[in-house]
XYZ file of C-alpha atoms in Angstrom:
327
model
C -14.043 -15.211 19.495
C -14.686 -16.410 15.942
C -12.283 -14.733 13.549
C -9.698 -13.917 16.226
C -6.444 -15.703 15.457
C -4.304 -14.571 18.364
C -4.403 -12.451 21.555
C -1.052 -11.303 22.955
C -0.557 -9.561 26.332
C 2.273 -7.018 26.175
C 4.075 -4.448 28.267
C 5.028 -1.382 26.229
C 7.196 1.630 26.898
C 9.535 4.174 25.361
C 13.227 4.049 26.222
C 16.588 5.245 24.997
C 18.878 2.512 23.682
C 22.574 3.221 23.538
C 25.714 1.489 22.343
C 29.363 2.598 22.325
C 28.715 4.091 18.868
C 25.301 5.787 19.055
C 21.966 6.180 20.848
C 18.385 6.165 19.660
C 14.862 6.416 21.048
C 12.843 3.221 20.603
C 9.594 1.539 21.592
C 9.939 -1.606 23.736
C 7.415 -4.425 23.520
C 7.571 -7.096 26.197
C 5.961 -10.418 25.240
C 6.328 -14.158 25.726
C 8.474 -16.285 23.428
C 5.521 -18.331 22.139
C 3.639 -15.150 21.271
C 6.672 -13.683 19.510
C 7.101 -16.860 17.489
C 3.433 -16.717 16.513
C 4.110 -13.307 14.897
C 5.391 -14.682 11.607
C 6.115 -11.157 10.370
C 8.921 -11.119 12.973
C 9.890 -14.722 13.729
C 10.213 -15.647 10.042
C 12.327 -12.556 9.291
C 15.231 -13.184 11.686
C 18.457 -12.350 9.835
C 20.959 -12.684 12.713
C 20.786 -14.693 15.918
C 17.889 -16.833 17.134
C 14.767 -16.682 19.302
C 15.698 -19.895 21.141
C 15.610 -19.343 24.912
C 14.043 -15.909 24.558
C 12.180 -16.258 27.890
C 14.975 -17.974 29.805
C 17.561 -15.168 30.068
C 17.261 -11.395 29.645
C 17.850 -10.298 26.088
C 16.313 -8.217 23.347
C 15.395 -8.548 19.663
C 15.851 -5.445 17.502
C 15.310 -4.385 13.893
C 18.128 -4.431 11.384
C 18.063 -0.676 10.761
C 18.280 0.016 14.465
C 21.163 -2.468 14.683
C 22.916 -0.664 11.823
C 22.351 2.719 13.471
C 23.816 1.429 16.749
C 26.553 -0.535 14.937
C 25.678 -3.751 16.793
C 24.585 -7.263 15.843
C 23.455 -10.467 17.570
C 25.730 -11.190 20.555
C 26.548 -7.545 21.318
C 25.354 -5.640 24.384
C 23.358 -2.410 24.491
C 21.979 -0.363 27.375
C 18.343 0.602 27.864
C 17.619 3.856 29.681
C 14.158 4.649 31.014
C 13.434 8.121 32.452
C 10.894 6.598 34.826
C 13.178 4.679 37.132
C 13.595 4.677 40.896
C 12.261 7.482 43.084
C 14.971 8.899 45.380
C 15.125 11.849 47.791
C 16.849 13.768 44.992
C 14.100 13.036 42.481
C 13.454 10.403 39.852
C 16.563 8.417 38.954
C 16.629 6.955 35.420
C 16.754 3.186 35.171
C 19.765 1.909 33.195
C 20.303 -1.760 32.401
C 22.452 -3.597 29.840
C 20.902 -6.261 27.595
C 22.279 -8.807 25.167
C 21.067 -8.549 21.557
C 19.786 -12.080 20.944
C 18.433 -11.615 17.422
C 18.013 -9.066 14.630
C 14.919 -9.038 12.396
C 13.976 -7.275 9.156
C 10.230 -6.794 8.643
C 10.702 -4.548 5.624
C 8.941 -1.448 6.949
C 11.410 1.200 8.038
C 9.254 2.371 10.965
C 9.336 -1.049 12.641
C 12.895 -1.945 11.674
C 14.120 1.299 13.248
C 11.999 1.888 16.358
C 10.630 -1.459 17.627
C 12.377 -3.736 20.118
C 11.156 -6.948 21.763
C 12.093 -8.307 25.200
C 10.649 -11.085 27.435
C 7.370 -10.175 29.131
C 8.616 -10.851 32.662
C 11.740 -8.770 32.075
C 9.668 -5.910 30.671
C 7.428 -6.035 33.746
C 10.500 -5.651 35.960
C 12.045 -2.909 33.839
C 8.872 -0.794 33.765
C 7.763 -1.648 37.342
C 4.621 -3.463 36.226
C 3.816 -6.443 38.449
C 1.786 -9.333 37.019
C 0.022 -7.079 34.517
C 0.124 -5.957 30.898
C -0.313 -2.576 29.275
C -1.747 -3.860 26.019
C -3.689 -6.830 24.698
C -2.928 -7.092 20.994
C -5.507 -9.027 18.985
C -4.816 -10.582 15.580
C -7.806 -11.329 13.340
C -8.092 -13.516 10.265
C -9.167 -10.670 7.981
C -7.653 -7.296 9.000
C -9.470 -5.502 6.143
C -12.781 -6.148 7.923
C -11.601 -4.819 11.285
C -14.784 -2.748 11.713
C -16.784 -5.973 12.066
C -14.761 -6.868 15.190
C -14.883 -3.550 17.039
C -18.296 -4.117 18.615
C -17.719 -7.715 19.784
C -14.192 -6.927 21.004
C -15.394 -3.910 22.978
C -18.109 -6.021 24.571
C -15.655 -8.801 25.435
C -12.899 -6.514 26.777
C -15.108 -4.025 28.580
C -15.867 -0.365 28.027
C -12.928 0.721 30.210
C -10.499 -0.491 27.527
C -9.193 2.003 24.965
C -9.247 0.320 21.552
C -7.244 1.201 18.465
C -6.614 -0.664 15.212
C -3.887 -0.891 12.580
C -5.435 1.852 10.482
C -5.311 4.382 13.309
C -1.788 3.381 14.318
C -0.629 3.875 10.740
C -3.083 6.630 9.850
C -0.484 8.915 8.235
C 0.854 6.177 5.990
C -2.646 4.830 5.263
C -4.009 8.294 4.405
C -1.010 8.961 2.159
C -1.670 5.749 0.228
C -5.382 6.578 -0.059
C -4.625 10.092 -1.359
C -2.061 8.656 -3.763
C -4.629 6.188 -5.084
C -7.118 9.003 -5.726
C -4.484 11.101 -7.493
C -3.456 8.187 -9.716
C -7.095 7.605 -10.628
C -7.429 11.280 -11.590
C -4.251 11.045 -13.701
C -5.512 7.898 -15.454
C -8.897 9.550 -16.067
C -7.223 12.622 -17.606
C -5.090 10.358 -19.805
C -8.209 8.533 -21.017
C -9.971 11.863 -21.633
C -7.011 13.029 -23.709
C -7.094 9.775 -25.674
C -10.825 10.215 -26.331
C -10.167 13.734 -27.661
C -7.645 12.201 -30.052
C -10.393 9.852 -31.253
C -12.666 12.846 -31.819
C -10.040 14.721 -33.848
C -9.112 11.676 -35.945
C -12.776 10.894 -36.640
C -13.494 14.507 -37.634
C -10.596 14.370 -40.092
C -11.868 11.025 -41.408
C -15.340 12.467 -42.010
C -13.850 15.402 -43.932
C -11.758 13.042 -46.070
C -14.727 10.777 -46.842
C -17.259 13.484 -47.707
C -17.415 12.349 -51.356
C -17.829 8.685 -50.391
C -20.553 9.548 -47.867
C -22.422 11.567 -50.507
C -22.238 8.702 -53.021
C -23.551 6.238 -50.426
C -26.421 8.583 -49.612
C -27.365 8.937 -53.283
C -27.329 5.121 -53.593
C -29.918 4.852 -50.814
C -27.937 4.687 -47.568
C -29.830 6.288 -44.695
C -28.426 8.696 -42.150
C -28.609 5.946 -39.524
C -26.492 3.649 -41.709
C -23.788 6.299 -42.190
C -23.807 7.080 -38.484
C -23.427 3.407 -37.553
C -20.470 2.984 -39.936
C -18.518 5.836 -38.367
C -19.627 4.909 -34.840
C -18.307 1.363 -35.286
C -15.070 2.736 -36.774
C -14.437 5.097 -33.844
C -15.549 2.596 -31.206
C -13.238 -0.086 -32.586
C -10.307 2.263 -31.945
C -11.367 2.635 -28.301
C -12.005 -1.090 -27.820
C -8.670 -2.136 -29.338
C -6.818 0.542 -27.355
C -8.514 -0.424 -24.077
C -7.768 -4.130 -24.565
C -4.155 -3.360 -25.480
C -3.816 -1.206 -22.359
C -5.389 -3.935 -20.211
C -2.994 -6.601 -21.486
C 0.010 -4.278 -21.205
C -0.948 -3.242 -17.660
C -1.445 -6.832 -16.496
C 1.938 -7.833 -17.917
C 3.580 -4.963 -16.032
C 1.831 -5.892 -12.759
C 2.703 -9.581 -13.020
C 6.365 -8.832 -13.833
C 6.621 -5.705 -11.684
C 9.553 -6.884 -9.539
C 11.585 -7.961 -12.583
C 10.890 -4.657 -14.359
C 11.814 -2.684 -11.237
C 15.076 -4.607 -10.844
C 15.855 -3.996 -14.516
C 15.245 -0.252 -14.154
C 17.438 -0.211 -11.038
C 20.219 -2.040 -12.891
C 20.107 0.275 -15.917
C 19.742 3.557 -14.010
C 21.928 2.652 -11.039
C 19.200 3.858 -8.646
C 17.603 1.934 -5.797
C 13.787 2.076 -6.062
C 13.546 -0.045 -2.874
C 15.180 2.570 -0.648
C 12.994 2.324 2.499
C 13.955 5.821 3.570
C 11.957 7.055 0.573
C 9.145 4.491 0.367
C 9.091 3.236 4.024
C 9.022 -0.279 2.516
C 11.797 -2.423 1.068
C 9.323 -4.069 -1.311
C 6.585 -2.598 -3.484
C 4.304 -5.507 -4.431
C 1.788 -5.050 -7.246
C -1.757 -6.271 -6.706
C -4.250 -6.896 -9.502
C -7.568 -5.430 -8.323
C -10.378 -6.822 -10.497
C -12.845 -4.205 -9.277
C -10.647 -1.234 -10.206
C -9.684 -2.781 -13.542
C -13.344 -3.374 -14.407
C -14.305 0.201 -13.493
C -11.437 1.712 -15.510
C -12.260 -0.489 -18.511
C -15.909 0.572 -18.380
C -14.866 4.226 -18.118
C -12.410 3.891 -21.028
C -15.011 2.214 -23.261
C -17.671 4.754 -22.308
C -15.375 7.676 -23.160
C -14.409 6.097 -26.475
C -18.077 5.542 -27.393
C -19.006 9.100 -26.422
C -16.074 10.457 -28.403
C -17.426 8.924 -31.637
C -20.969 10.300 -31.305
C -20.304 13.834 -32.564
C -18.204 12.842 -35.627
C -20.724 10.105 -36.506
C -23.613 12.545 -36.146
C -21.764 15.081 -38.334
C -21.233 12.447 -41.026
C -24.907 11.473 -40.934
C -26.013 15.115 -41.351
C -23.865 15.629 -44.470
C -25.928 16.839 -47.424
C -24.942 14.830 -50.563
C -25.869 17.718 -52.851
C -23.457 20.092 -51.104
C -20.742 17.434 -50.920
C -20.912 16.733 -54.695
C -21.535 20.309 -55.829
C -17.938 20.902 -56.975
C -17.046 17.303 -57.903
């Protein structure tokens, strides 16, 4: 299909992996070596061992955090235990089989580095008693952000008897948390801009009070109310424009140099902002979103313009006779 980059048949199952030091529940994914190499998120992040000969002899590939939890590395042996093993007269007997750790990867997301394990497709079929079949057909598309455009054609191609899920549903908790966090940050930024606009109002009100005599003299010399209002409107708006541009430049500099700033903060404070147990990611990349920046700039300028209307209108309504009465 146009837009589909890769289709990978897999056998999946939950097992218990154990070593002499510890045990942990994991999710096994059985796939072919060529398909595993095509997953650059895994094949390009191998830190120990190699994927060479992945299909030729039984072996597994695990995440670095799982390897640390089990206290193993490439070349060590672990045992996989599946509760659905062989049926005997005494009930279901768990299936236990040792495997060599052929490679250790580090994707950077704690969920995958801790709970995902890869093994050859044929070996996974034997381990889970699946003959010449696959549990899952994983499809990679060129643009994952537009996954909704592929649901209809993929359903038609695969058949209605296939249950379909996408990356957003599989990571719905994490995705929803990021979406809620984005909304909350927008609210915080909006409140900060509203507070800044109130500061413009207060400073402009004080400026009008200080310039009452000058406004009265201008009015007696022939300046109209519209002229006085424009003077103070331009004065207040210039504060908002300069502040918005300064914030834009400062924000872009922070985004572009985000990793360097984060490393500097970590060095000074002695803390680790990349702790994946807290962020679920070992990297926090900053992305410059032109659409959000444009919207925030428009909102900041609009608030600054609105904040100058009342002080400018008050200055225009000043009666020169009353202002000069006691001069």
